[in-house]
CSV table of C-alpha atoms and ligand atoms in Angstrom, one decimal:
chain,number,residue,atom,x,y,z
A,1,MET,CA,-144.2,-76.4,-7.9
A,2,ARG,CA,-142.3,-76.9,-11.2
A,3,ARG,CA,-138.5,-77.4,-10.7
A,4,PRO,CA,-136.6,-74.6,-12.6
A,5,PHE,CA,-134.6,-75.9,-15.5
A,6,ILE,CA,-131.7,-74.3,-17.3
A,7,ALA,CA,-130.4,-76.0,-20.4
A,8,GLY,CA,-127.5,-74.9,-22.6
A,9,ASN,CA,-127.7,-75.3,-26.4
A,10,TRP,CA,-124.1,-75.2,-27.6
A,11,LYS,CA,-125.1,-75.4,-31.3
A,12,MET,CA,-122.2,-76.2,-33.6
A,13,ASN,CA,-119.5,-74.5,-31.5
A,14,GLY,CA,-116.3,-75.5,-29.8
A,15,SER,CA,-113.7,-78.3,-29.9
A,16,LYS,CA,-113.3,-81.4,-27.8
A,17,ALA,CA,-110.9,-79.5,-25.5
A,18,GLU,CA,-113.2,-76.5,-25.2
A,19,ALA,CA,-116.2,-78.8,-24.5
A,20,ALA,CA,-114.2,-80.4,-21.6
A,21,GLU,CA,-113.1,-77.0,-20.3
A,22,LEU,CA,-116.6,-75.6,-20.4
A,23,ILE,CA,-118.0,-78.7,-18.6
A,24,ARG,CA,-115.3,-78.5,-16.0
A,25,GLY,CA,-116.2,-74.9,-15.2
A,26,ILE,CA,-119.9,-75.6,-15.0
A,27,VAL,CA,-119.4,-78.6,-12.7
A,28,ALA,CA,-117.3,-76.6,-10.4
A,29,GLY,CA,-119.6,-73.6,-10.3
A,30,ALA,CA,-122.8,-75.5,-10.0
A,31,ALA,CA,-121.7,-77.6,-7.1
A,32,SER,CA,-123.6,-75.5,-4.6
A,33,MET,CA,-126.8,-75.5,-6.6
A,34,GLN,CA,-129.3,-78.1,-5.6
A,35,LYS,CA,-132.7,-76.8,-6.5
A,36,VAL,CA,-132.3,-75.9,-10.2
A,37,GLU,CA,-132.0,-78.6,-12.8
A,38,ILE,CA,-129.1,-78.0,-15.2
A,39,ALA,CA,-128.3,-79.6,-18.6
A,40,VAL,CA,-125.9,-79.1,-21.4
A,41,CYS,CA,-126.5,-80.0,-25.0
A,42,PRO,CA,-123.2,-80.2,-26.8
A,43,PRO,CA,-122.7,-81.2,-30.5
A,44,PHE,CA,-123.2,-85.0,-31.0
A,45,PRO,CA,-119.4,-85.9,-31.0
A,46,TYR,CA,-118.9,-84.3,-27.6
A,47,LEU,CA,-121.7,-86.2,-25.9
A,48,TYR,CA,-119.0,-88.7,-25.1
A,49,VAL,CA,-117.1,-86.0,-23.3
A,50,ALA,CA,-120.2,-85.0,-21.4
A,51,GLU,CA,-120.9,-88.6,-20.4
A,52,GLN,CA,-117.4,-89.1,-19.2
A,53,MET,CA,-117.3,-85.9,-17.2
A,54,LEU,CA,-120.9,-85.5,-16.0
A,55,ALA,CA,-121.8,-89.1,-14.9
A,56,GLY,CA,-122.2,-89.0,-11.2
A,57,THR,CA,-122.8,-85.3,-11.1
A,58,ALA,CA,-126.2,-83.6,-10.8
A,59,ILE,CA,-125.8,-82.1,-14.3
A,60,ALA,CA,-127.6,-83.7,-17.1
A,61,TRP,CA,-126.7,-83.8,-20.8
A,62,GLY,CA,-128.6,-84.0,-24.0
A,63,SER,CA,-128.5,-83.7,-27.8
A,64,GLN,CA,-129.6,-80.9,-30.1
A,65,ASP,CA,-131.6,-83.2,-32.4
A,66,VAL,CA,-132.7,-86.8,-32.7
A,67,SER,CA,-133.8,-88.9,-35.7
A,68,ARG,CA,-137.5,-89.5,-36.3
A,69,GLU,CA,-136.6,-93.0,-37.4
A,70,GLU,CA,-135.9,-95.9,-35.0
A,71,ALA,CA,-132.8,-97.4,-36.7
A,72,GLY,CA,-131.4,-98.5,-40.1
A,73,ALA,CA,-130.4,-97.0,-43.4
A,74,PHE,CA,-130.6,-93.3,-42.4
A,75,THR,CA,-127.1,-91.9,-43.1
A,76,GLY,CA,-126.0,-89.2,-40.9
A,77,GLN,CA,-128.9,-89.5,-38.4
A,78,VAL,CA,-128.6,-90.4,-34.7
A,79,SER,CA,-131.3,-92.4,-33.0
A,80,ALA,CA,-132.9,-92.0,-29.6
A,81,ALA,CA,-131.5,-95.3,-28.6
A,82,MET,CA,-128.0,-94.1,-29.4
A,83,LEU,CA,-128.5,-91.0,-27.3
A,84,LYS,CA,-129.8,-93.1,-24.5
A,85,ASP,CA,-126.7,-95.3,-24.8
A,86,PHE,CA,-124.6,-92.1,-24.2
A,87,GLY,CA,-126.6,-91.3,-21.1
A,88,CYS,CA,-128.6,-88.4,-22.6
A,89,ARG,CA,-131.5,-87.3,-20.6
A,90,TYR,CA,-132.7,-84.7,-23.1
A,91,ALA,CA,-133.0,-84.1,-26.8
A,92,ILE,CA,-133.9,-80.7,-28.3
A,93,VAL,CA,-136.4,-81.1,-31.1
A,94,GLY,CA,-137.7,-78.5,-33.5
A,95,HIS,CA,-135.2,-75.8,-32.9
A,96,SER,CA,-135.9,-72.9,-35.3
A,97,GLU,CA,-132.5,-73.3,-36.9
A,98,ARG,CA,-133.5,-76.9,-37.8
A,99,ARG,CA,-136.8,-75.7,-39.1
A,100,GLN,CA,-135.1,-73.0,-41.2
A,101,PHE,CA,-131.9,-74.7,-42.4
A,102,ASN,CA,-133.0,-78.4,-42.5
A,103,GLY,CA,-136.6,-78.0,-43.7
A,104,GLU,CA,-138.1,-79.6,-40.6
A,105,THR,CA,-141.9,-79.5,-40.6
A,106,ASP,CA,-144.2,-79.7,-37.7
A,107,ALA,CA,-145.0,-83.3,-38.8
A,108,ILE,CA,-141.3,-84.3,-38.8
A,109,ILE,CA,-140.8,-82.6,-35.4
A,110,ALA,CA,-143.8,-84.3,-33.8
A,111,ARG,CA,-142.3,-87.7,-34.9
A,112,LYS,CA,-138.9,-86.8,-33.5
A,113,TYR,CA,-140.7,-85.9,-30.2
A,114,ALA,CA,-142.5,-89.2,-30.1
A,115,ARG,CA,-139.3,-91.1,-31.1
A,116,ALA,CA,-137.4,-89.5,-28.2
A,117,VAL,CA,-140.1,-90.4,-25.7
A,118,ALA,CA,-140.2,-94.0,-27.0
A,119,GLY,CA,-136.4,-94.2,-26.6
A,120,GLY,CA,-136.5,-92.9,-23.1
A,121,VAL,CA,-135.1,-89.5,-23.8
A,122,THR,CA,-137.0,-86.4,-22.8
A,123,PRO,CA,-137.7,-84.1,-25.7
A,124,ILE,CA,-137.3,-80.3,-25.4
A,125,LEU,CA,-139.7,-79.0,-28.0
A,126,CYS,CA,-138.9,-75.5,-29.4
A,127,VAL,CA,-141.7,-73.3,-30.6
A,128,GLY,CA,-141.7,-69.7,-31.6
A,129,GLU,CA,-142.7,-67.1,-34.2
A,130,THR,CA,-140.6,-65.0,-36.6
A,131,LEU,CA,-140.5,-61.2,-36.5
A,132,ASP,CA,-142.8,-61.1,-39.5
A,133,GLU,CA,-145.3,-63.4,-37.9
A,134,ARG,CA,-145.2,-61.3,-34.6
A,135,GLU,CA,-145.6,-58.1,-36.5
A,136,SER,CA,-148.6,-59.4,-38.4
A,137,GLY,CA,-150.3,-60.6,-35.2
A,138,LYS,CA,-149.8,-64.2,-35.9
A,139,THR,CA,-147.8,-65.2,-32.8
A,140,GLU,CA,-150.5,-67.3,-31.1
A,141,GLU,CA,-151.5,-68.9,-34.4
A,142,VAL,CA,-147.9,-70.0,-35.1
A,143,VAL,CA,-147.0,-71.3,-31.6
A,144,ALA,CA,-150.4,-73.1,-31.4
A,145,ARG,CA,-149.6,-74.9,-34.6
A,146,HIS,CA,-146.2,-75.9,-33.2
A,147,ILE,CA,-147.8,-77.2,-30.0
A,148,ASP,CA,-150.7,-78.9,-31.7
A,149,ALA,CA,-148.4,-81.0,-33.9
A,150,VAL,CA,-147.4,-83.0,-30.8
A,151,LEU,CA,-150.9,-82.9,-29.3
A,152,ASP,CA,-152.4,-84.3,-32.5
A,153,LEU,CA,-149.9,-87.2,-32.7
A,154,GLY,CA,-149.5,-88.1,-29.0
A,155,GLY,CA,-152.3,-86.4,-27.2
A,156,ALA,CA,-151.9,-84.1,-24.1
A,157,GLU,CA,-150.2,-87.0,-22.3
A,158,ALA,CA,-147.2,-86.5,-24.6
A,159,TYR,CA,-146.5,-83.3,-22.7
A,160,ALA,CA,-146.3,-85.2,-19.4
A,161,VAL,CA,-143.0,-86.5,-20.6
A,162,GLY,CA,-141.5,-83.5,-22.3
A,163,VAL,CA,-140.4,-79.9,-21.9
A,164,VAL,CA,-141.4,-76.9,-24.1
A,165,ALA,CA,-139.1,-74.0,-24.9
A,166,TYR,CA,-140.7,-70.8,-26.2
A,167,GLU,CA,-138.0,-69.3,-28.4
A,168,PRO,CA,-139.2,-66.3,-30.5
A,169,VAL,CA,-137.0,-66.5,-33.6
A,170,TRP,CA,-136.4,-62.8,-33.6
A,171,ALA,CA,-134.7,-63.1,-30.2
A,172,ILE,CA,-132.4,-66.0,-30.9
A,173,GLY,CA,-128.8,-64.9,-31.2
A,174,THR,CA,-129.8,-61.3,-31.9
A,175,GLY,CA,-129.2,-59.8,-28.5
A,176,VAL,CA,-132.9,-58.7,-28.5
A,177,THR,CA,-134.8,-60.4,-25.7
A,178,ALA,CA,-138.6,-60.6,-25.4
A,179,THR,CA,-139.7,-58.5,-22.5
A,180,PRO,CA,-140.8,-60.6,-19.5
A,181,GLU,CA,-144.4,-59.5,-20.2
A,182,GLN,CA,-144.2,-60.6,-23.9
A,183,ALA,CA,-142.7,-63.9,-22.9
A,184,GLN,CA,-145.1,-64.5,-20.0
A,185,GLU,CA,-148.1,-63.8,-22.3
A,186,VAL,CA,-147.0,-66.5,-24.8
A,187,HIS,CA,-146.0,-69.0,-22.0
A,188,ALA,CA,-149.5,-68.6,-20.4
A,189,PHE,CA,-151.1,-69.1,-23.8
A,190,LEU,CA,-149.1,-72.3,-24.4
A,191,ARG,CA,-150.0,-73.6,-21.0
A,192,GLU,CA,-153.7,-72.8,-21.5
A,193,ARG,CA,-153.7,-74.5,-24.8
A,194,ILE,CA,-152.5,-77.8,-23.2
A,195,ALA,CA,-154.7,-77.3,-20.2
A,196,ALA,CA,-157.7,-77.3,-22.4
A,197,LYS,CA,-156.9,-80.9,-23.1
A,198,ASN,CA,-155.4,-81.9,-19.7
A,199,LYS,CA,-155.1,-79.5,-16.9
A,200,ALA,CA,-152.8,-81.6,-14.7
A,201,VAL,CA,-150.3,-82.2,-17.5
A,202,ALA,CA,-150.3,-78.5,-18.3
A,203,GLU,CA,-149.7,-77.5,-14.7
A,204,GLY,CA,-146.7,-79.9,-14.4
A,205,LEU,CA,-145.2,-78.9,-17.8
A,206,ARG,CA,-142.0,-76.9,-17.7
A,207,ILE,CA,-142.0,-74.1,-20.3
A,208,LEU,CA,-138.6,-72.5,-20.8
A,209,TYR,CA,-137.8,-69.2,-22.4
A,210,GLY,CA,-135.1,-69.0,-25.0
A,211,GLY,CA,-133.8,-66.0,-27.0
A,212,SER,CA,-130.8,-64.0,-25.8
A,213,MET,CA,-131.3,-64.9,-22.2
A,214,LYS,CA,-128.3,-63.7,-20.2
A,215,PRO,CA,-127.3,-62.9,-16.7
A,216,GLY,CA,-128.7,-59.4,-16.9
A,217,ASN,CA,-132.3,-60.5,-17.8
A,218,ALA,CA,-132.6,-64.0,-16.4
A,219,VAL,CA,-133.9,-63.1,-13.0
A,220,GLU,CA,-136.8,-61.1,-14.4
A,221,LEU,CA,-137.7,-63.6,-17.1
A,222,ILE,CA,-137.6,-66.6,-14.7
A,223,GLY,CA,-139.6,-64.6,-12.2
A,224,GLN,CA,-142.7,-64.8,-14.4
A,225,ALA,CA,-145.4,-67.1,-13.3
A,226,ASP,CA,-145.3,-69.4,-16.4
A,227,ILE,CA,-141.5,-69.2,-17.2
A,228,ASP,CA,-139.9,-72.3,-15.6
A,229,GLY,CA,-136.3,-71.7,-16.8
A,230,GLY,CA,-134.3,-71.1,-19.9
A,231,LEU,CA,-132.9,-72.6,-23.0
A,232,ILE,CA,-129.6,-70.7,-23.5
A,233,GLY,CA,-127.6,-70.4,-26.7
A,234,GLY,CA,-124.8,-67.8,-26.7
A,235,ALA,CA,-124.5,-67.3,-23.0
A,236,ALA,CA,-124.2,-71.1,-22.5
A,237,LEU,CA,-120.7,-71.0,-24.1
A,238,LYS,CA,-119.2,-69.1,-21.2
A,239,ALA,CA,-119.2,-70.9,-17.9
A,240,SER,CA,-119.6,-67.8,-15.8
A,241,ASP,CA,-122.6,-66.5,-17.8
A,242,PHE,CA,-124.3,-69.9,-17.9
A,243,LEU,CA,-123.7,-70.3,-14.1
A,244,ALA,CA,-125.2,-66.9,-13.4
A,245,ILE,CA,-128.3,-67.9,-15.2
A,246,CYS,CA,-128.4,-71.2,-13.4
A,247,GLN,CA,-128.2,-69.2,-10.1
A,248,ALA,CA,-131.2,-67.2,-11.2
A,249,GLY,CA,-133.0,-70.6,-11.6
A,250,GLU,CA,-131.7,-71.7,-8.2
A,251,ASP,CA,-133.0,-68.5,-6.5
A,252,ALA,CA,-136.4,-68.9,-8.1
A,253,ALA,CA,-136.9,-72.4,-6.8
B,1,PEP,C1,-131.1,-70.9,-28.8
B,1,PEP,O1,-130.7,-71.0,-30.0
B,1,PEP,O2,-131.7,-71.9,-28.4
B,1,PEP,C2,-131.0,-69.7,-28.1
B,1,PEP,C3,-131.8,-69.4,-27.1
B,1,PEP,O3,-129.9,-68.9,-28.5
B,1,PEP,P1,-129.5,-67.5,-27.8
B,1,PEP,O4,-129.5,-67.6,-26.4
B,1,PEP,O5,-128.1,-67.3,-28.3
B,1,PEP,O6,-130.4,-66.4,-28.3
């Protein structure tokens, strides 16, 4: 049985004080949840706040990106070792906003994934198609390409130490959610693709859904056989909404 996992991607939102307030609310509300795993991914500067406030709690924290390089003259980048130093358990890699606005290719993302693993930080690999790609019947081709970049570099074993998030780009921040059936279909496809290389790794891999997940649709989405939790954007910025989604994960466990 895969342990349900709910992670909040705060993106470039909030202030130091707001980060602290949000974390305080999540810690208080999640105190009774033992089965679901919960993580927050604040902007880099607030990882310090997360470390200070979450150390010793059951809630993990992570970053929204990681450098593909190990160390050195890479201005503005943050290494896996630095994330580890701040107690990060997770690093999101390949979010569609980074693919779109920072020109990240599959090859770059696969290197980031490998660098996170090498640094002792668990990558959360985001994959997903645009609306155009879905409407032209290319969903499987696109998500297969995203998944294969990591398979080609690190083999199926790379997925034994990571998490995947299926995030259809057309559902991110739009309020439009994939139906549970649409999401399940892609999740099953992703798992089968990895199972073709290593069945045990695929069975153990947590595949989260992301894209306008909210309290009103979380139960049904997480109830699907291959949906193991959620990567939450907008709804992760309000403690009560995020906690309601965490509760859906708790109840599914
Ligand atoms: C995300 O960007 O990872 C995300 C899922 O955003 P939202 O929940 O706002 O669609």
